[in-house]
Amino acid sequence: GNSVTQMEGPVTLSEEAFLTINCTYTATGYPSLFWYVQYPGEGLQLLLKATKADDKGSNKGFEATYRKETTSFHLEKGSVQVSDSAVYFCALTHSSASKIIFGSGTRLSIRP
Amino acid sequence: SQTIHQWPATLVQPVGSPLSLECTVEGTSNPNLYWYRQAAGRGLQLLFYSVGIGQISSEVPQNLSASRPQDRQFILSSKKLLLSDSGFYLCAWRQNYNSPLHFGNGTRLTVT
């Protein structure tokens, strides 16, 4: 079946550090891939998406590239800020599936 | 534009009391609707989803139920709450299987 695996947290970085949160998936065919962000006490917000191989999603300085050969969708940011502290979820959906599959979430904390 | 409303934002209920959480979506028709629960510091657990009025799929057998009395209204209910029902409840919608999910702001339920 379809599944998403993302790196365990928490991840703690200093401000302006480079960020990578790993995400790999298992799916048949060509799923769409997403990154969501959840700030404390809030619902999830869509951060970025990619719908086909080699697509790069980007938003707010974050990027992720859909790599079919490695079945990965790693989230990156060149210079993190304290305001990026949140929980990040990788997810996939498939045109034939009624459910979105979420990873377990990665908590990110940025030190000033 | 589409919006999702979820209420109440917080709720404290005694064990054995009933529950009703409401979610409505505006600006779209025939959305797919979802209820998730998130325990403290944990990932997302899909509880129910609906692809149309009166169509409810349950993911986890428990003392919760869901109903969709109108196209854009999704209700989560319980006749008797348990302590283990405490958590953060999130409603979400999407237009079709290739679309991302859009989440409400969540309801923090504490069962005492």
PDB file of C-alpha atoms in Angstrom:
ATOM      1  CA  GLY A   1       0.000   0.000   0.000  1.00  0.00           C
ATOM      2  CA  ASN A   2       0.924   3.675  -0.069  1.00  0.00           C
ATOM      3  CA  SER A   3       3.098   5.028   2.741  1.00  0.00           C
ATOM      4  CA  VAL A   4       5.184   8.038   3.736  1.00  0.00           C
ATOM      5  CA  THR A   5       8.284   7.976   5.924  1.00  0.00           C
ATOM      6  CA  GLN A   6       9.828  11.164   7.240  1.00  0.00           C
ATOM      7  CA  MET A   7      12.754  11.773   9.523  1.00  0.00           C
ATOM      8  CA  GLU A   8      12.152  11.626  13.226  1.00  0.00           C
ATOM      9  CA  GLY A   9      12.359  14.796  15.220  1.00  0.00           C
ATOM     10  CA  PRO A  10      12.817  16.946  16.986  1.00  0.00           C
ATOM     11  CA  VAL A  11      15.211  18.872  14.801  1.00  0.00           C
ATOM     12  CA  THR A  12      16.899  21.824  16.484  1.00  0.00           C
ATOM     13  CA  LEU A  13      18.859  24.370  14.468  1.00  0.00           C
ATOM     14  CA  SER A  14      20.277  27.814  14.949  1.00  0.00           C
ATOM     15  CA  GLU A  15      18.829  30.745  13.062  1.00  0.00           C
ATOM     16  CA  GLU A  16      20.171  31.086   9.486  1.00  0.00           C
ATOM     17  CA  ALA A  17      21.178  27.402   9.350  1.00  0.00           C
ATOM     18  CA  PHE A  18      20.382  25.217   6.346  1.00  0.00           C
ATOM     19  CA  LEU A  19      17.409  22.896   6.784  1.00  0.00           C
ATOM     20  CA  THR A  20      16.683  19.494   5.304  1.00  0.00           C
ATOM     21  CA  ILE A  21      13.793  17.300   6.409  1.00  0.00           C
ATOM     22  CA  ASN A  22      13.829  13.957   4.648  1.00  0.00           C
ATOM     23  CA  CYS A  23      10.703  12.360   3.221  1.00  0.00           C
ATOM     24  CA  THR A  24      10.447   9.147   1.224  1.00  0.00           C
ATOM     25  CA  TYR A  25       7.353   7.461  -0.078  1.00  0.00           C
ATOM     26  CA  THR A  26       6.007   4.182  -1.360  1.00  0.00           C
ATOM     27  CA  ALA A  27       3.245   4.321  -3.930  1.00  0.00           C
ATOM     28  CA  THR A  28       2.154   2.806  -7.183  1.00  0.00           C
ATOM     29  CA  GLY A  29       1.876   5.026 -10.193  1.00  0.00           C
ATOM     30  CA  TYR A  30       2.327   8.768  -9.897  1.00  0.00           C
ATOM     31  CA  PRO A  31       1.119  10.272  -6.647  1.00  0.00           C
ATOM     32  CA  SER A  32       0.949  13.975  -5.843  1.00  0.00           C
ATOM     33  CA  LEU A  33       3.202  15.034  -2.974  1.00  0.00           C
ATOM     34  CA  PHE A  34       2.739  17.727  -0.360  1.00  0.00           C
ATOM     35  CA  TRP A  35       4.402  19.394   2.586  1.00  0.00           C
ATOM     36  CA  TYR A  36       2.205  20.813   5.330  1.00  0.00           C
ATOM     37  CA  VAL A  37       3.207  23.006   8.268  1.00  0.00           C
ATOM     38  CA  GLN A  38       1.474  23.163  11.652  1.00  0.00           C
ATOM     39  CA  TYR A  39       2.203  26.078  13.967  1.00  0.00           C
ATOM     40  CA  PRO A  40       1.452  25.620  17.692  1.00  0.00           C
ATOM     41  CA  GLY A  41      -2.253  25.400  18.431  1.00  0.00           C
ATOM     42  CA  GLU A  42      -3.292  25.664  14.786  1.00  0.00           C
ATOM     43  CA  GLY A  43      -4.476  23.428  11.989  1.00  0.00           C
ATOM     44  CA  LEU A  44      -2.245  22.289   9.152  1.00  0.00           C
ATOM     45  CA  GLN A  45      -1.445  24.645   6.292  1.00  0.00           C
ATOM     46  CA  LEU A  46      -0.366  23.561   2.850  1.00  0.00           C
ATOM     47  CA  LEU A  47       3.241  24.702   2.416  1.00  0.00           C
ATOM     48  CA  LEU A  48       4.027  23.397  -1.064  1.00  0.00           C
ATOM     49  CA  LYS A  49       3.136  20.664  -3.527  1.00  0.00           C
ATOM     50  CA  ALA A  50       4.385  18.803  -6.573  1.00  0.00           C
ATOM     51  CA  THR A  51       2.212  16.754  -8.879  1.00  0.00           C
ATOM     52  CA  LYS A  52       4.678  15.003 -11.187  1.00  0.00           C
ATOM     53  CA  ALA A  53       8.242  13.779 -11.336  1.00  0.00           C
ATOM     54  CA  ASP A  54      10.958  16.486 -11.312  1.00  0.00           C
ATOM     55  CA  ASP A  55       8.472  19.159 -10.272  1.00  0.00           C
ATOM     56  CA  LYS A  56       9.812  21.563  -7.673  1.00  0.00           C
ATOM     57  CA  GLY A  57       7.365  23.019  -5.183  1.00  0.00           C
ATOM     58  CA  SER A  58       8.358  26.223  -3.409  1.00  0.00           C
ATOM     59  CA  ASN A  59       6.886  28.680  -0.940  1.00  0.00           C
ATOM     60  CA  LYS A  60       8.195  31.047   1.754  1.00  0.00           C
ATOM     61  CA  GLY A  61      11.798  30.076   0.980  1.00  0.00           C
ATOM     62  CA  PHE A  62      11.089  26.347   1.307  1.00  0.00           C
ATOM     63  CA  GLU A  63      11.626  23.982  -1.608  1.00  0.00           C
ATOM     64  CA  ALA A  64      11.073  20.305  -2.345  1.00  0.00           C
ATOM     65  CA  THR A  65      11.692  18.362  -5.554  1.00  0.00           C
ATOM     66  CA  TYR A  66       9.670  15.302  -6.584  1.00  0.00           C
ATOM     67  CA  ARG A  67      12.307  12.618  -7.208  1.00  0.00           C
ATOM     68  CA  LYS A  68      10.726   9.505  -8.649  1.00  0.00           C
ATOM     69  CA  GLU A  69      14.030   7.645  -9.018  1.00  0.00           C
ATOM     70  CA  THR A  70      14.661   7.874  -5.283  1.00  0.00           C
ATOM     71  CA  THR A  71      10.968   8.118  -4.272  1.00  0.00           C
ATOM     72  CA  SER A  72      11.786  11.193  -2.215  1.00  0.00           C
ATOM     73  CA  PHE A  73      10.418  14.670  -1.556  1.00  0.00           C
ATOM     74  CA  HIS A  74      12.881  16.263   0.853  1.00  0.00           C
ATOM     75  CA  LEU A  75      12.061  19.697   2.288  1.00  0.00           C
ATOM     76  CA  GLU A  76      14.861  22.290   2.230  1.00  0.00           C
ATOM     77  CA  LYS A  77      15.385  25.889   3.242  1.00  0.00           C
ATOM     78  CA  GLY A  78      18.610  27.796   2.879  1.00  0.00           C
ATOM     79  CA  SER A  79      18.327  29.997   5.956  1.00  0.00           C
ATOM     80  CA  VAL A  80      15.793  29.233   8.673  1.00  0.00           C
ATOM     81  CA  GLN A  81      14.206  31.757  10.999  1.00  0.00           C
ATOM     82  CA  VAL A  82      12.797  31.449  14.498  1.00  0.00           C
ATOM     83  CA  SER A  83       9.325  31.836  12.966  1.00  0.00           C
ATOM     84  CA  ASP A  84       9.847  28.564  11.053  1.00  0.00           C
ATOM     85  CA  SER A  85       9.551  26.623  14.319  1.00  0.00           C
ATOM     86  CA  ALA A  86       6.632  24.254  13.748  1.00  0.00           C
ATOM     87  CA  VAL A  87       5.757  20.664  12.920  1.00  0.00           C
ATOM     88  CA  TYR A  88       6.179  19.667   9.279  1.00  0.00           C
ATOM     89  CA  PHE A  89       4.236  16.839   7.633  1.00  0.00           C
ATOM     90  CA  CYS A  90       4.985  15.145   4.336  1.00  0.00           C
ATOM     91  CA  ALA A  91       1.974  13.651   2.552  1.00  0.00           C
ATOM     92  CA  LEU A  92       0.905  11.969  -0.654  1.00  0.00           C
ATOM     93  CA  THR A  93      -2.322  11.433  -2.497  1.00  0.00           C
ATOM     94  CA  HIS A  94      -3.210   9.324  -5.465  1.00  0.00           C
ATOM     95  CA  SER A  95      -5.834   9.863  -8.108  1.00  0.00           C
ATOM     96  CA  SER A  96      -7.429   6.531  -7.211  1.00  0.00           C
ATOM     97  CA  ALA A  97      -7.317   6.950  -3.443  1.00  0.00           C
ATOM     98  CA  SER A  98      -9.898   8.596  -1.230  1.00  0.00           C
ATOM     99  CA  LYS A  99      -7.376   9.246   1.545  1.00  0.00           C
ATOM    100  CA  ILE A 100      -4.240  11.328   1.885  1.00  0.00           C
ATOM    101  CA  ILE A 101      -1.334   9.498   3.513  1.00  0.00           C
ATOM    102  CA  PHE A 102       0.610  11.562   6.044  1.00  0.00           C
ATOM    103  CA  GLY A 103       4.026  11.029   7.531  1.00  0.00           C
ATOM    104  CA  SER A 104       4.378  11.112  11.302  1.00  0.00           C
ATOM    105  CA  GLY A 105       5.539  14.748  11.366  1.00  0.00           C
ATOM    106  CA  THR A 106       8.871  16.361  12.212  1.00  0.00           C
ATOM    107  CA  ARG A 107       9.079  18.989  14.938  1.00  0.00           C
ATOM    108  CA  LEU A 108      11.476  21.797  14.056  1.00  0.00           C
ATOM    109  CA  SER A 109      12.816  24.223  16.646  1.00  0.00           C
ATOM    110  CA  ILE A 110      14.964  27.198  15.660  1.00  0.00           C
ATOM    111  CA  ARG A 111      17.201  28.880  18.261  1.00  0.00           C
ATOM    112  CA  PRO A 112      17.782  32.644  17.981  1.00  0.00           C
TER     113      PRO A 112
ATOM    114  CA  SER B   1     -12.662  31.683  -2.385  1.00  0.00           C
ATOM    115  CA  GLN B   2     -13.221  28.620  -0.290  1.00  0.00           C
ATOM    116  CA  THR B   3     -13.185  28.708   3.498  1.00  0.00           C
ATOM    117  CA  ILE B   4     -13.610  26.108   6.188  1.00  0.00           C
ATOM    118  CA  HIS B   5     -15.108  26.810   9.591  1.00  0.00           C
ATOM    119  CA  GLN B   6     -14.744  24.542  12.565  1.00  0.00           C
ATOM    120  CA  TRP B   7     -16.158  25.097  16.042  1.00  0.00           C
ATOM    121  CA  PRO B   8     -15.824  25.317  18.929  1.00  0.00           C
ATOM    122  CA  ALA B   9     -12.125  26.120  19.221  1.00  0.00           C
ATOM    123  CA  THR B  10     -11.828  24.602  22.677  1.00  0.00           C
ATOM    124  CA  LEU B  11     -14.068  22.318  24.693  1.00  0.00           C
ATOM    125  CA  VAL B  12     -13.862  20.768  28.142  1.00  0.00           C
ATOM    126  CA  GLN B  13     -16.316  17.944  28.740  1.00  0.00           C
ATOM    127  CA  PRO B  14     -16.774  15.400  31.539  1.00  0.00           C
ATOM    128  CA  VAL B  15     -16.451  11.684  30.926  1.00  0.00           C
ATOM    129  CA  GLY B  16     -19.741  10.193  29.766  1.00  0.00           C
ATOM    130  CA  SER B  17     -21.093  13.412  28.277  1.00  0.00           C
ATOM    131  CA  PRO B  18     -22.096  13.734  24.603  1.00  0.00           C
ATOM    132  CA  LEU B  19     -20.085  15.498  21.934  1.00  0.00           C
ATOM    133  CA  SER B  20     -20.900  17.399  18.785  1.00  0.00           C
ATOM    134  CA  LEU B  21     -18.269  19.146  16.681  1.00  0.00           C
ATOM    135  CA  GLU B  22     -19.297  20.960  13.532  1.00  0.00           C
ATOM    136  CA  CYS B  23     -17.467  21.784  10.355  1.00  0.00           C
ATOM    137  CA  THR B  24     -18.724  23.691   7.336  1.00  0.00           C
ATOM    138  CA  VAL B  25     -17.118  24.562   4.036  1.00  0.00           C
ATOM    139  CA  GLU B  26     -18.034  27.593   1.951  1.00  0.00           C
ATOM    140  CA  GLY B  27     -17.352  28.462  -1.669  1.00  0.00           C
ATOM    141  CA  THR B  28     -17.385  24.992  -3.167  1.00  0.00           C
ATOM    142  CA  SER B  29     -19.757  22.118  -3.815  1.00  0.00           C
ATOM    143  CA  ASN B  30     -19.511  18.358  -3.299  1.00  0.00           C
ATOM    144  CA  PRO B  31     -16.220  18.478  -1.405  1.00  0.00           C
ATOM    145  CA  ASN B  32     -14.557  15.432   0.113  1.00  0.00           C
ATOM    146  CA  LEU B  33     -14.655  15.924   3.895  1.00  0.00           C
ATOM    147  CA  TYR B  34     -12.391  14.485   6.591  1.00  0.00           C
ATOM    148  CA  TRP B  35     -12.127  14.302  10.379  1.00  0.00           C
ATOM    149  CA  TYR B  36      -8.692  13.766  11.918  1.00  0.00           C
ATOM    150  CA  ARG B  37      -7.548  13.500  15.522  1.00  0.00           C
ATOM    151  CA  GLN B  38      -4.124  14.459  16.774  1.00  0.00           C
ATOM    152  CA  ALA B  39      -3.001  13.354  20.212  1.00  0.00           C
ATOM    153  CA  ALA B  40      -0.510  15.623  21.998  1.00  0.00           C
ATOM    154  CA  GLY B  41       2.830  15.564  20.204  1.00  0.00           C
ATOM    155  CA  ARG B  42       1.656  12.907  17.783  1.00  0.00           C
ATOM    156  CA  GLY B  43       0.773  12.550  14.141  1.00  0.00           C
ATOM    157  CA  LEU B  44      -2.610  12.587  12.452  1.00  0.00           C
ATOM    158  CA  GLN B  45      -5.143   9.818  12.812  1.00  0.00           C
ATOM    159  CA  LEU B  46      -7.871   9.699  10.174  1.00  0.00           C
ATOM    160  CA  LEU B  47     -11.233   9.079  11.845  1.00  0.00           C
ATOM    161  CA  PHE B  48     -13.856   9.518   9.121  1.00  0.00           C
ATOM    162  CA  TYR B  49     -14.176  10.713   5.571  1.00  0.00           C
ATOM    163  CA  SER B  50     -17.071  11.422   3.263  1.00  0.00           C
ATOM    164  CA  VAL B  51     -17.235  11.737  -0.497  1.00  0.00           C
ATOM    165  CA  GLY B  52     -20.906  12.756  -0.586  1.00  0.00           C
ATOM    166  CA  ILE B  53     -24.036  13.456   1.440  1.00  0.00           C
ATOM    167  CA  GLY B  54     -24.871  10.524   3.669  1.00  0.00           C
ATOM    168  CA  GLN B  55     -21.704   8.648   2.671  1.00  0.00           C
ATOM    169  CA  ILE B  56     -19.432   8.091   5.661  1.00  0.00           C
ATOM    170  CA  SER B  57     -16.376   5.856   5.832  1.00  0.00           C
ATOM    171  CA  SER B  58     -14.977   4.997   9.252  1.00  0.00           C
ATOM    172  CA  GLU B  59     -11.301   4.322   9.683  1.00  0.00           C
ATOM    173  CA  VAL B  60     -11.084   3.437  13.346  1.00  0.00           C
ATOM    174  CA  PRO B  61     -13.757   1.599  15.358  1.00  0.00           C
ATOM    175  CA  GLN B  62     -14.474   3.620  18.485  1.00  0.00           C
ATOM    176  CA  ASN B  63     -17.238   5.468  20.258  1.00  0.00           C
ATOM    177  CA  LEU B  64     -17.242   8.325  17.761  1.00  0.00           C
ATOM    178  CA  SER B  65     -19.534   8.740  14.760  1.00  0.00           C
ATOM    179  CA  ALA B  66     -19.804  11.195  11.889  1.00  0.00           C
ATOM    180  CA  SER B  67     -22.639  12.505   9.785  1.00  0.00           C
ATOM    181  CA  ARG B  68     -22.977  14.652   6.701  1.00  0.00           C
ATOM    182  CA  PRO B  69     -26.493  16.061   6.727  1.00  0.00           C
ATOM    183  CA  GLN B  70     -25.749  18.654   4.047  1.00  0.00           C
ATOM    184  CA  ASP B  71     -23.274  18.852   1.185  1.00  0.00           C
ATOM    185  CA  ARG B  72     -20.861  21.142   3.006  1.00  0.00           C
ATOM    186  CA  GLN B  73     -21.501  20.186   6.621  1.00  0.00           C
ATOM    187  CA  PHE B  74     -19.655  17.479   8.507  1.00  0.00           C
ATOM    188  CA  ILE B  75     -20.416  16.630  12.137  1.00  0.00           C
ATOM    189  CA  LEU B  76     -18.420  14.528  14.580  1.00  0.00           C
ATOM    190  CA  SER B  77     -20.381  13.089  17.491  1.00  0.00           C
ATOM    191  CA  SER B  78     -20.201  10.863  20.508  1.00  0.00           C
ATOM    192  CA  LYS B  79     -22.918   9.673  22.860  1.00  0.00           C
ATOM    193  CA  LYS B  80     -20.529   9.133  25.790  1.00  0.00           C
ATOM    194  CA  LEU B  81     -17.032  10.575  25.867  1.00  0.00           C
ATOM    195  CA  LEU B  82     -14.048   8.653  27.221  1.00  0.00           C
ATOM    196  CA  LEU B  83     -10.867  10.106  28.697  1.00  0.00           C
ATOM    197  CA  SER B  84      -9.016   8.728  25.680  1.00  0.00           C
ATOM    198  CA  ASP B  85     -11.107  10.950  23.390  1.00  0.00           C
ATOM    199  CA  SER B  86      -9.087  13.983  24.481  1.00  0.00           C
ATOM    200  CA  GLY B  87      -7.100  15.488  21.643  1.00  0.00           C
ATOM    201  CA  PHE B  88      -6.992  18.019  18.856  1.00  0.00           C
ATOM    202  CA  TYR B  89      -9.701  17.411  16.249  1.00  0.00           C
ATOM    203  CA  LEU B  90      -9.209  18.686  12.740  1.00  0.00           C
ATOM    204  CA  CYS B  91     -11.717  18.938   9.934  1.00  0.00           C
ATOM    205  CA  ALA B  92     -10.457  19.141   6.367  1.00  0.00           C
ATOM    206  CA  TRP B  93     -11.785  19.266   2.818  1.00  0.00           C
ATOM    207  CA  ARG B  94     -10.558  18.840  -0.709  1.00  0.00           C
ATOM    208  CA  GLN B  95     -12.175  19.042  -4.112  1.00  0.00           C
ATOM    209  CA  ASN B  96     -10.991  15.731  -5.566  1.00  0.00           C
ATOM    210  CA  TYR B  97      -8.452  12.981  -5.100  1.00  0.00           C
ATOM    211  CA  ASN B  98      -5.637  14.942  -6.731  1.00  0.00           C
ATOM    212  CA  SER B  99      -6.195  18.075  -4.676  1.00  0.00           C
ATOM    213  CA  PRO B 100      -4.457  18.996  -1.420  1.00  0.00           C
ATOM    214  CA  LEU B 101      -6.370  18.991   1.846  1.00  0.00           C
ATOM    215  CA  HIS B 102      -7.393  22.277   3.427  1.00  0.00           C
ATOM    216  CA  PHE B 103      -7.710  22.210   7.197  1.00  0.00           C
ATOM    217  CA  GLY B 104      -9.811  24.067   9.720  1.00  0.00           C
ATOM    218  CA  ASN B 105      -8.261  25.615  12.797  1.00  0.00           C
ATOM    219  CA  GLY B 106      -9.072  22.633  14.969  1.00  0.00           C
ATOM    220  CA  THR B 107     -10.936  21.939  18.210  1.00  0.00           C
ATOM    221  CA  ARG B 108      -8.987  21.226  21.370  1.00  0.00           C
ATOM    222  CA  LEU B 109     -11.095  18.707  23.347  1.00  0.00           C
ATOM    223  CA  THR B 110     -10.260  17.879  26.935  1.00  0.00           C
ATOM    224  CA  VAL B 111     -12.270  15.131  28.609  1.00  0.00           C
ATOM    225  CA  THR B 112     -12.072  15.318  32.398  1.00  0.00           C
TER     226      THR B 112
END
